[in-house]
CSV table of C-alpha atoms and ligand atoms in Angstrom, one decimal:
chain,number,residue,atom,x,y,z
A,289,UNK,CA,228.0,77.5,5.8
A,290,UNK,CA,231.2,75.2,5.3
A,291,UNK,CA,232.2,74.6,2.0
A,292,UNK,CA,232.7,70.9,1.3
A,293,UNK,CA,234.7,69.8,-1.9
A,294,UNK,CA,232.4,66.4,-2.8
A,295,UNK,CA,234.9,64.7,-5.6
A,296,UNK,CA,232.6,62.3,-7.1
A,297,UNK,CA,229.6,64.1,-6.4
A,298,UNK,CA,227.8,62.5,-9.0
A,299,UNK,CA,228.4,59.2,-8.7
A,300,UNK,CA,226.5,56.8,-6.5
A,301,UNK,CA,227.4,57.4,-2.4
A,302,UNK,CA,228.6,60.9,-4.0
A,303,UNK,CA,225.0,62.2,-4.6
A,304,UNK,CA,223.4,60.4,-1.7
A,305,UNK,CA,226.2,62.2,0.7
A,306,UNK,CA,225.6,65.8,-1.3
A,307,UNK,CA,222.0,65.5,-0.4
A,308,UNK,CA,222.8,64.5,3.3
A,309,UNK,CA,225.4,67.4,3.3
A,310,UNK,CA,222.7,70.4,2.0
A,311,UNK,CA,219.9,68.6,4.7
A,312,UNK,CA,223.2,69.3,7.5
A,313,UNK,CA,223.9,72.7,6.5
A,314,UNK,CA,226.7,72.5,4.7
A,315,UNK,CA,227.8,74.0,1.3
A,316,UNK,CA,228.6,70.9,-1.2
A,317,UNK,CA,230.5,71.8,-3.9
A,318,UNK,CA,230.9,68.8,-6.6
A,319,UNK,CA,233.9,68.0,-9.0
A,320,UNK,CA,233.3,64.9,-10.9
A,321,UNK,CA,234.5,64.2,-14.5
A,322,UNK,CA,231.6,62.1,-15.7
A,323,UNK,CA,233.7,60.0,-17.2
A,324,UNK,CA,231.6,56.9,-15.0
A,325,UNK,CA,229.0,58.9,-13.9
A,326,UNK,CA,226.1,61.2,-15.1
A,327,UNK,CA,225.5,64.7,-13.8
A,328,UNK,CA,221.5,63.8,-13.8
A,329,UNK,CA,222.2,63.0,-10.5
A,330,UNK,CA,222.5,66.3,-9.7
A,331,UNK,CA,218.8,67.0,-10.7
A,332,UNK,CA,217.3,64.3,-8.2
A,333,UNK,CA,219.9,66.1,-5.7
A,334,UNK,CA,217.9,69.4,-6.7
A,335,UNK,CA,214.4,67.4,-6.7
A,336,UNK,CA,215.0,66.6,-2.9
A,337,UNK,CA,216.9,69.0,-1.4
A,338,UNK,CA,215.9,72.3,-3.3
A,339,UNK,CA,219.5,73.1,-4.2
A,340,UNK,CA,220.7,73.7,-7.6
A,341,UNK,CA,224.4,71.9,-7.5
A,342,UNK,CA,227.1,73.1,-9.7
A,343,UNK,CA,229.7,70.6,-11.0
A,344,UNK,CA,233.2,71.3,-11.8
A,345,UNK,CA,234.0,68.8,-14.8
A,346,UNK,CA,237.0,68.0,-14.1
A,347,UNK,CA,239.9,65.3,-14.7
A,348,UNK,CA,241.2,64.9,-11.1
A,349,UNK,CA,244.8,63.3,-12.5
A,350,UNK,CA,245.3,67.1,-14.6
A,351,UNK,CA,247.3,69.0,-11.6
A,352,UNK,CA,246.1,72.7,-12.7
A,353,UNK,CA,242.9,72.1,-13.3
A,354,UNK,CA,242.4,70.3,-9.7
A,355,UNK,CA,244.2,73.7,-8.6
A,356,UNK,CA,242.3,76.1,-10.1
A,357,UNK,CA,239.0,74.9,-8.1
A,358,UNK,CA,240.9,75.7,-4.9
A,359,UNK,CA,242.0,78.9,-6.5
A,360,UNK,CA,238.4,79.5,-7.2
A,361,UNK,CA,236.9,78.6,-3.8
A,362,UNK,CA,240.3,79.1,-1.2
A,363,UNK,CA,237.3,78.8,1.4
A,364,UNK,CA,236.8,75.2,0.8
A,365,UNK,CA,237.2,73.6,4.4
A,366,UNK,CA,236.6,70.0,4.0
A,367,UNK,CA,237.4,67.3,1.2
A,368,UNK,CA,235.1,64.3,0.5
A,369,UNK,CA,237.6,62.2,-1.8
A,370,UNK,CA,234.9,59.7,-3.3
A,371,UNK,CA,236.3,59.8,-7.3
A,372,UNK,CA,238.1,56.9,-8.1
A,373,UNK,CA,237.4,54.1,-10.8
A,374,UNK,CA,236.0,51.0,-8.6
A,375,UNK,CA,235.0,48.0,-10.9
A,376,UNK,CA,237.3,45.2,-9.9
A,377,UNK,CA,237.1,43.4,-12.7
A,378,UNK,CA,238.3,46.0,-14.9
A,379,UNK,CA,241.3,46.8,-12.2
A,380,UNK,CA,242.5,42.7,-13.1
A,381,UNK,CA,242.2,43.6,-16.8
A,382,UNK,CA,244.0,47.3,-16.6
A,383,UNK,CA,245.8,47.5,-13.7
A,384,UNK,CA,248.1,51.0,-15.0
A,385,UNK,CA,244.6,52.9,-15.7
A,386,UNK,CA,243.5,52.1,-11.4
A,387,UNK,CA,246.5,53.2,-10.0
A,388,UNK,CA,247.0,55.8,-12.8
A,389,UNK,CA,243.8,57.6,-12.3
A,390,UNK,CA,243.1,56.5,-8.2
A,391,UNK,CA,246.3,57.1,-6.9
A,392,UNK,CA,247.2,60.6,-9.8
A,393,UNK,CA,243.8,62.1,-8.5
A,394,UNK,CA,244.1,61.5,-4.5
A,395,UNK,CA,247.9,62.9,-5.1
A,396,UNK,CA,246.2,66.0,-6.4
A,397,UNK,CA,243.8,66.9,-4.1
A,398,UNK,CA,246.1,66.0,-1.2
A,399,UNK,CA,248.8,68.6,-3.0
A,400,UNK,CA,245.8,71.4,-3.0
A,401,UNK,CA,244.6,70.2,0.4
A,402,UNK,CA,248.2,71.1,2.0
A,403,UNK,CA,248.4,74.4,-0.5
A,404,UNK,CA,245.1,75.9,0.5
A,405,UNK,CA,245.4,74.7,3.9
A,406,UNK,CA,242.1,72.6,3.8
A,407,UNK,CA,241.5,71.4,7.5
A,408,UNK,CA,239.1,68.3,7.6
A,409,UNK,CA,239.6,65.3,4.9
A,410,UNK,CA,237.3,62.5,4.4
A,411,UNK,CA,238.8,59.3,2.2
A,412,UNK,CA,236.8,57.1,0.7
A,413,UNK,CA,237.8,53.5,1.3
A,414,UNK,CA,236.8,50.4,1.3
A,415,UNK,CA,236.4,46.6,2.9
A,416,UNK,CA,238.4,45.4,0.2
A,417,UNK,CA,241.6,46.8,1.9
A,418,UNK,CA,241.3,43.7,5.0
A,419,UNK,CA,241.4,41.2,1.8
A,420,UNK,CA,240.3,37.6,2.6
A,421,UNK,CA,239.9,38.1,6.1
A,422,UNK,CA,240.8,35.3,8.6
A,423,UNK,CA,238.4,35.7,10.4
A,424,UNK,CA,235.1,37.5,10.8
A,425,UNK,CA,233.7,40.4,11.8
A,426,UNK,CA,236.9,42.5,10.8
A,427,UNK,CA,238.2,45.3,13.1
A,428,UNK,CA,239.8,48.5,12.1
A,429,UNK,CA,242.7,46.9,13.5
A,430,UNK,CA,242.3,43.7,11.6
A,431,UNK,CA,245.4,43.3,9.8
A,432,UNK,CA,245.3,43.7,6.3
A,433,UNK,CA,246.0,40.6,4.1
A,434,UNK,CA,246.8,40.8,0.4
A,435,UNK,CA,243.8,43.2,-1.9
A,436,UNK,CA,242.0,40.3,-4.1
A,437,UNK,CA,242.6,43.1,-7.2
A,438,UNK,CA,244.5,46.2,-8.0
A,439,UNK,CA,241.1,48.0,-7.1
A,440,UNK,CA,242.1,46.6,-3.5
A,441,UNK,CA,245.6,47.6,-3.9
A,442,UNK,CA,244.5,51.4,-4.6
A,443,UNK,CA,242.9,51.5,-1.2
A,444,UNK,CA,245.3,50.0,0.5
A,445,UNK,CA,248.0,52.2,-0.7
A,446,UNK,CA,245.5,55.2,-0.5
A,447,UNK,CA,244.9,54.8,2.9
A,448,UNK,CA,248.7,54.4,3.0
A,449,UNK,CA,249.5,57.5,1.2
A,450,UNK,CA,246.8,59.7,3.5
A,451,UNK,CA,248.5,58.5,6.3
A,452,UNK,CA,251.7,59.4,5.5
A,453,UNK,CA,250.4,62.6,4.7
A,454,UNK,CA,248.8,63.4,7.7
A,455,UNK,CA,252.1,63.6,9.2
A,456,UNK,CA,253.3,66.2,7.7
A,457,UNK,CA,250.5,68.5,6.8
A,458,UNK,CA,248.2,70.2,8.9
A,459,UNK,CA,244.9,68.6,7.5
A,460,UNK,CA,243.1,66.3,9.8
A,461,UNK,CA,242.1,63.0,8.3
A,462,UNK,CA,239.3,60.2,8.6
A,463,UNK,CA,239.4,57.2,6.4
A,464,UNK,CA,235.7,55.4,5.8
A,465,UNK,CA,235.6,51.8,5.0
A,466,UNK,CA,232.7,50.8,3.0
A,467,UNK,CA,231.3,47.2,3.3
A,468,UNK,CA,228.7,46.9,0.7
A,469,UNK,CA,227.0,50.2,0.0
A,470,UNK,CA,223.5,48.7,-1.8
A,471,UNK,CA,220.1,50.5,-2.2
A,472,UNK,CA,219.0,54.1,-3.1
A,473,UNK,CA,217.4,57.2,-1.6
A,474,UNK,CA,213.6,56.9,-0.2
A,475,UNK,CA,212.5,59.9,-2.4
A,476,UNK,CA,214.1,57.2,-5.9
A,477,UNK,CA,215.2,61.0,-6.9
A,478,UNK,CA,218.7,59.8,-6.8
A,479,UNK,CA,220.7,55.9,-6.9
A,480,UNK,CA,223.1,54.0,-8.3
A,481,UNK,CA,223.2,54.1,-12.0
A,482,UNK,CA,225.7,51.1,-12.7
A,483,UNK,CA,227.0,51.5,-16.6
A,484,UNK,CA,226.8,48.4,-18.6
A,485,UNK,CA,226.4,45.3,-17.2
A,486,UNK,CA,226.6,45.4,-13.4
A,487,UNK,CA,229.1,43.6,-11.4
A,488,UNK,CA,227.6,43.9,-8.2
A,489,UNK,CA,225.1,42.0,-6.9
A,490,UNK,CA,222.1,43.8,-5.6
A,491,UNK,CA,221.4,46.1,-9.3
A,492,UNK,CA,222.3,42.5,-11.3
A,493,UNK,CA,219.3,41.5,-9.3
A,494,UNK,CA,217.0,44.3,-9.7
A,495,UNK,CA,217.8,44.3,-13.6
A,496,UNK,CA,217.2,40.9,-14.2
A,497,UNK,CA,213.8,41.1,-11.7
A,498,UNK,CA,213.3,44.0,-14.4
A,499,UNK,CA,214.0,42.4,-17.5
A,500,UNK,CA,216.9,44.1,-18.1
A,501,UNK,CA,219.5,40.9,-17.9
A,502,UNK,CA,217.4,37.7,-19.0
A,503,UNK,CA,219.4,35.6,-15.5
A,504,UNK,CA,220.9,36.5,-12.9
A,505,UNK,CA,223.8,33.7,-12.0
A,506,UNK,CA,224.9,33.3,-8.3
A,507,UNK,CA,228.3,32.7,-8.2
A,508,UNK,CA,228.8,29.6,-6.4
A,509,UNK,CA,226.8,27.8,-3.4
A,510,UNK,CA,229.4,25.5,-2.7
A,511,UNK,CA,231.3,27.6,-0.2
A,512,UNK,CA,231.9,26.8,3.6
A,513,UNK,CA,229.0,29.3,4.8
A,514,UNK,CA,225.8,28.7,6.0
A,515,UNK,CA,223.7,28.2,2.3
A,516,UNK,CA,227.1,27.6,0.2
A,517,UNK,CA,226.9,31.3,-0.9
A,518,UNK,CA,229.4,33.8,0.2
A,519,UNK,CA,228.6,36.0,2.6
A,520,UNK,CA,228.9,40.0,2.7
A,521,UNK,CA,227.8,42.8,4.8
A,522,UNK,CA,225.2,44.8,3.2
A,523,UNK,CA,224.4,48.2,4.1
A,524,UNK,CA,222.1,51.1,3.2
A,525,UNK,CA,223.4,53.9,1.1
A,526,UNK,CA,221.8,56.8,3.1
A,527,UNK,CA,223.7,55.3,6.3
A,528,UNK,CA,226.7,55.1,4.1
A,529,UNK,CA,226.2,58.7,3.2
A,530,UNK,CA,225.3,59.9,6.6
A,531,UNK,CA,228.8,58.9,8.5
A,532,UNK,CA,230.3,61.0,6.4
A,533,UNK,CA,228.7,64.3,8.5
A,534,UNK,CA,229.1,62.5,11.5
A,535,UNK,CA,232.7,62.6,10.3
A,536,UNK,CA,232.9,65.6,9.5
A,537,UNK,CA,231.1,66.6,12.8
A,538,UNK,CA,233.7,64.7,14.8
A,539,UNK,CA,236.6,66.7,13.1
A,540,UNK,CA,235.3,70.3,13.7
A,541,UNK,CA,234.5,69.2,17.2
A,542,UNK,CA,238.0,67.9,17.4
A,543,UNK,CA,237.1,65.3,18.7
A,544,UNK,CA,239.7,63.0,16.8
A,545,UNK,CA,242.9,61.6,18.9
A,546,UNK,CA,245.0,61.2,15.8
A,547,UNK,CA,245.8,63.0,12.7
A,548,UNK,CA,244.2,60.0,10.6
A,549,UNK,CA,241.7,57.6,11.8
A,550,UNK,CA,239.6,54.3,10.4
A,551,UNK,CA,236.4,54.1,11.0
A,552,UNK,CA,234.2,50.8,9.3
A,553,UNK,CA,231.1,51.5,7.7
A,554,UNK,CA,229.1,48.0,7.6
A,555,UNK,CA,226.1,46.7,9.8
A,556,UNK,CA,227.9,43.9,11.4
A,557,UNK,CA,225.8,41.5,9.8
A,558,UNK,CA,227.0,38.9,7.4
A,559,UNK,CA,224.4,38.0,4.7
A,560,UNK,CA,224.7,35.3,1.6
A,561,UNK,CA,224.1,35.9,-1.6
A,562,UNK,CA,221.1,33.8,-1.3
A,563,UNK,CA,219.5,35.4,1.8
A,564,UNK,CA,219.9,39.1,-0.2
A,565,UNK,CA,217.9,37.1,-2.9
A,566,UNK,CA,215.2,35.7,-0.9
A,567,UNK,CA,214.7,39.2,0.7
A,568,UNK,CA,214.4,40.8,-2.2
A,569,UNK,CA,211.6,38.5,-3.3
A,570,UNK,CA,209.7,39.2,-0.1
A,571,UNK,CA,209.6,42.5,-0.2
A,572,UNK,CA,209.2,42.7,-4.3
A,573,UNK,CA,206.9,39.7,-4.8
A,574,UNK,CA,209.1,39.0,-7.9
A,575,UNK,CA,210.0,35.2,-8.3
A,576,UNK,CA,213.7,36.1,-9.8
A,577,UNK,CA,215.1,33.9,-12.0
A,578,UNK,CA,218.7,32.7,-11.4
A,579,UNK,CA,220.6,30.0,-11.6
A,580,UNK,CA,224.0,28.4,-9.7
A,581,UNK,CA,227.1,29.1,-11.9
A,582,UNK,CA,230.9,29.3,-11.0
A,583,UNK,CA,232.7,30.7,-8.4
A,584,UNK,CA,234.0,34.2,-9.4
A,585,UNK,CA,237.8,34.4,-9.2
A,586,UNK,CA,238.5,36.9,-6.5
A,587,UNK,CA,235.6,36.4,-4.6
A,588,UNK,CA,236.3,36.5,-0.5
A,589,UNK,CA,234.3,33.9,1.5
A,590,UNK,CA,233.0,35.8,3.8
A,591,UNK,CA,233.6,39.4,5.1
A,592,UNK,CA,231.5,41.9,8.0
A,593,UNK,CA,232.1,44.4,9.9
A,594,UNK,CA,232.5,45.2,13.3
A,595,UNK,CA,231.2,48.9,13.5
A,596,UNK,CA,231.7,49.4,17.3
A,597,UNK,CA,234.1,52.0,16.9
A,598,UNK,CA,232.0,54.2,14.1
A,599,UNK,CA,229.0,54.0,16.4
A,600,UNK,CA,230.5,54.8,20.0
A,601,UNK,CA,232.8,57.6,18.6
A,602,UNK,CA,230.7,59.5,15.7
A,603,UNK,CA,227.6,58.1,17.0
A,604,UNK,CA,226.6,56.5,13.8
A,605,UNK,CA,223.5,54.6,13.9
A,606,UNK,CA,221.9,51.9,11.1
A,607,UNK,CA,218.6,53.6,9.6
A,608,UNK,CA,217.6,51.2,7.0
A,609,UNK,CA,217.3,47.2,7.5
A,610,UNK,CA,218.0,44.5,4.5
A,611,UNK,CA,214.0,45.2,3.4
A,612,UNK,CA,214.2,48.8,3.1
A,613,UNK,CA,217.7,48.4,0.9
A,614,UNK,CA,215.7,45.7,-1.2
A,615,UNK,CA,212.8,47.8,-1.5
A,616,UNK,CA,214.5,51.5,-2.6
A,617,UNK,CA,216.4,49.4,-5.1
A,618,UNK,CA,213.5,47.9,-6.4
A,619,UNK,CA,211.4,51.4,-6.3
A,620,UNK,CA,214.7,53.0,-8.2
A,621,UNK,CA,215.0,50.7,-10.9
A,622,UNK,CA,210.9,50.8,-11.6
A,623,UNK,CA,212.2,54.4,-11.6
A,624,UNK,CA,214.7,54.1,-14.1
A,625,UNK,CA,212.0,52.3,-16.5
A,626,UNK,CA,210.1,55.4,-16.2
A,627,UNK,CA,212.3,58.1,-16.5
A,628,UNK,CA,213.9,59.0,-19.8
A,629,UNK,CA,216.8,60.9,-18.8
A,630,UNK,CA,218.1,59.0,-16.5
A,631,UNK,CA,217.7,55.9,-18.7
A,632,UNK,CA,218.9,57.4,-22.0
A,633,UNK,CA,222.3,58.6,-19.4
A,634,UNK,CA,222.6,54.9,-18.1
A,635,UNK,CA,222.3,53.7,-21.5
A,636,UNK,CA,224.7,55.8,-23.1
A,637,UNK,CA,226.8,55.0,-20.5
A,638,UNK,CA,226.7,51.5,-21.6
A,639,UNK,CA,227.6,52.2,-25.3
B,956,LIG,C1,228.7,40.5,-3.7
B,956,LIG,C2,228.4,39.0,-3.7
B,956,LIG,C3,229.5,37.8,-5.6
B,956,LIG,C4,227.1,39.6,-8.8
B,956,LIG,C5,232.1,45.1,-4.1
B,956,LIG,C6,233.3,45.8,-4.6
B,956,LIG,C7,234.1,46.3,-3.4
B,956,LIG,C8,233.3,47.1,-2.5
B,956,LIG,C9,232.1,46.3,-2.0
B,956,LIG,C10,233.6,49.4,-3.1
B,956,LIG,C11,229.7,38.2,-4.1
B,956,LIG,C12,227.9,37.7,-5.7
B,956,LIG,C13,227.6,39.3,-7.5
B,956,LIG,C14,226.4,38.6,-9.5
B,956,LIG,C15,226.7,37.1,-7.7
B,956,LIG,N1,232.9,48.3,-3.1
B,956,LIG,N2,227.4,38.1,-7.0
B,956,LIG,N3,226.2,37.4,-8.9
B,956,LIG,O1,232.6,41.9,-4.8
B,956,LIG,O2,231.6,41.9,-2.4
B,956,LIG,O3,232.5,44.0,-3.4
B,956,LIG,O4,231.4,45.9,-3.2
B,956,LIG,O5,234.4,49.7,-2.4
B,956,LIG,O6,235.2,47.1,-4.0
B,956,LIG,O7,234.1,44.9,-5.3
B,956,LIG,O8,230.4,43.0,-4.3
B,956,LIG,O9,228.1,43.0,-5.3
B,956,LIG,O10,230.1,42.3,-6.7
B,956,LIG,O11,229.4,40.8,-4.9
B,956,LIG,O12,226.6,35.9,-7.2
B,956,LIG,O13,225.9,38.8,-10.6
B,956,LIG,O14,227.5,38.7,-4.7
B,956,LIG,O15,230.1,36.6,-5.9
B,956,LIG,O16,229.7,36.9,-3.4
B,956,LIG,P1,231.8,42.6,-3.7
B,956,LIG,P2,229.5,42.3,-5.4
């Protein structure tokens, strides 16, 4: 079996990729500091998939200790790089910790990656590289406008940096760009686990539908889209998850032209803030209580993807429609009412 550094492997796409990884025959091995994450996952990985996953707590910006897991395991043959901090807010607030710890920890691995002679890498990026788009659906080629945070500017100079790389190293790269990755596994063994208030949209909903958050407040209607609410491009964790072995796939095959390629990871359908809303109330039969506030500073209009190239050349396909992502998010925060541990972890997350 291939062994496949997961980095991250507890957090939320992280798990959900581990379990897709095991079901695909291949040996996940997970580094993840827990410094924004919990490794509970790993027993909801374990629930599903049989598999009891070790995690190497590790700081990812500490060069030797990155090392020594390649010194451990010099059979790793493909790098999922998922760990990075990825709350924008918090980028605005401290800018030095995001490019600190995003850009210090992919520097590492890229160092080992080139040292141990690692051939397939996987980078985990995201729509906020294209910006405010002019116009929509984006393209891989869409050019990039200016990130809305430093989160954004990580990326961008992430996807940057890998490139640059690729040049010069022997490792084959593919860079994933996540639209919105929203929802949780079918089994609610594993998903997201958001600490303190969320930022993002679809768990503020399912907390305040649980009683969590007493409102949820929809930031702005007053926007040039369809209902006044911006518009995103939703899409199911588990297909999120899943690329990543069809990209993997594609690079043992060899099927890759070039030493680094982009590949968009979105439905292609652009959905507002309101529709998610009213979805969610179909398919929970919870009335949620919300109200119109202010736009949020940094907010894009609209953004969606245009995934032709992800499904003609790794054959990607969309699995789960905007009811099933409503509906395993709903199922995973009853969940999290229920179970203890993985409460007790969010909470003392939060604290
Ligand atoms: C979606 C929409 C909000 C919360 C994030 C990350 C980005 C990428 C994709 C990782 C916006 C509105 C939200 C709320 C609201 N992830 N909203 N009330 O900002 O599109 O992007 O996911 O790579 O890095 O930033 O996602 O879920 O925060 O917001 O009205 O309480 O929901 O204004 O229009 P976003 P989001």
């Amino acid at each position: 079996m291939k062994k496949i550094l997961v980095t991250g492997g507890c957090g939320y796409i992280g798990s959900h990729t581990i379990v897709d990884l095991i079901e695909n025959g291949f040996e996940p091995i997970c580094v993840d500091d827990n410094s924004r994450s919990t490794p509970a996952l790993l027993n909801g990985i374990e629930k599903i998939t049989g598999k009891k996953i070790k995690n190497y707590k590790v700081d990812l910006t500490v060069f030797d200790d990155t090392h020594a897991i390649f010194q451990e395991n010099p059979d790793i043959e493909g790098i999922i790089h998922f760990a990075a901090y990825k709350a924008v807010g918090e980028s605005v607030e401290k800018p030095l910790l995001y490019f600190e710890n995003n850009l210090s920890s992919l520097i590492n691995i890229l160092r080992c990656a080139k040292e141990f002679d690692v051939p397939y890498f996987i980078f985990s990026s995201s729509c906020t590289v294209y910006g405010n788009p002019d116009e929509v659906p984006v393209t891989e080629t869409t050019p990039p406008k200016p990130a809305a945070s430093p989160y954004g500017y990580t990326k961008q100079m992430g996807e940057q940096i890998v490139n640059e790389v690729s040049k010069k190293i022997p490792t084959r790269f593919i860079l994933l760009r996540y639209f919105n990755p929203v929802g949780a596994h079918p089994s609610t063994d594993i998903g997201e686990l958001p600490m303190g208030k969320p930022e993002n949209l679809v768990p503020a909903i399912t907390q305040t539908a649980i009683g969590k958050l007493p409102q949820l407040k929809v930031y702005g209607d007053d926007y040039p889209t369809r209902d006044g609410s911006c518009v995103r491009d939703y899409i199911h964790v588990c297909d999120i998850a899943h690329a990543h072995i069809l990209a993997l796939q594609y690079l043992i095959d060899n099927k890759n032209k070039n030493k680094c390629e982009v590949f968009n990871l979105g439905t292609g359908n652009g959905i507002t803030v309101l529709e998610v809303i009213k979805a969610f109330e179909k398919v929970s039969g919870v009335k949620l209580n919300y109200v119109i506030g202010p736009r949020r500073e940094g907010d894009m209009v609209a953004i969606y993807a245009d995934n032709t190239l992800a499904r003609q050349a790794l054959g990607w396909k969309i699995n789960f429609s905007l009811d099933d992502m409503m509906s395993t998010a709903w199922k995973w925060e009853l969940k999290l009412k229920e179970d203890e541990t993985l409460h007790n972890n969010q909470n003392a997350k939060m604290n």
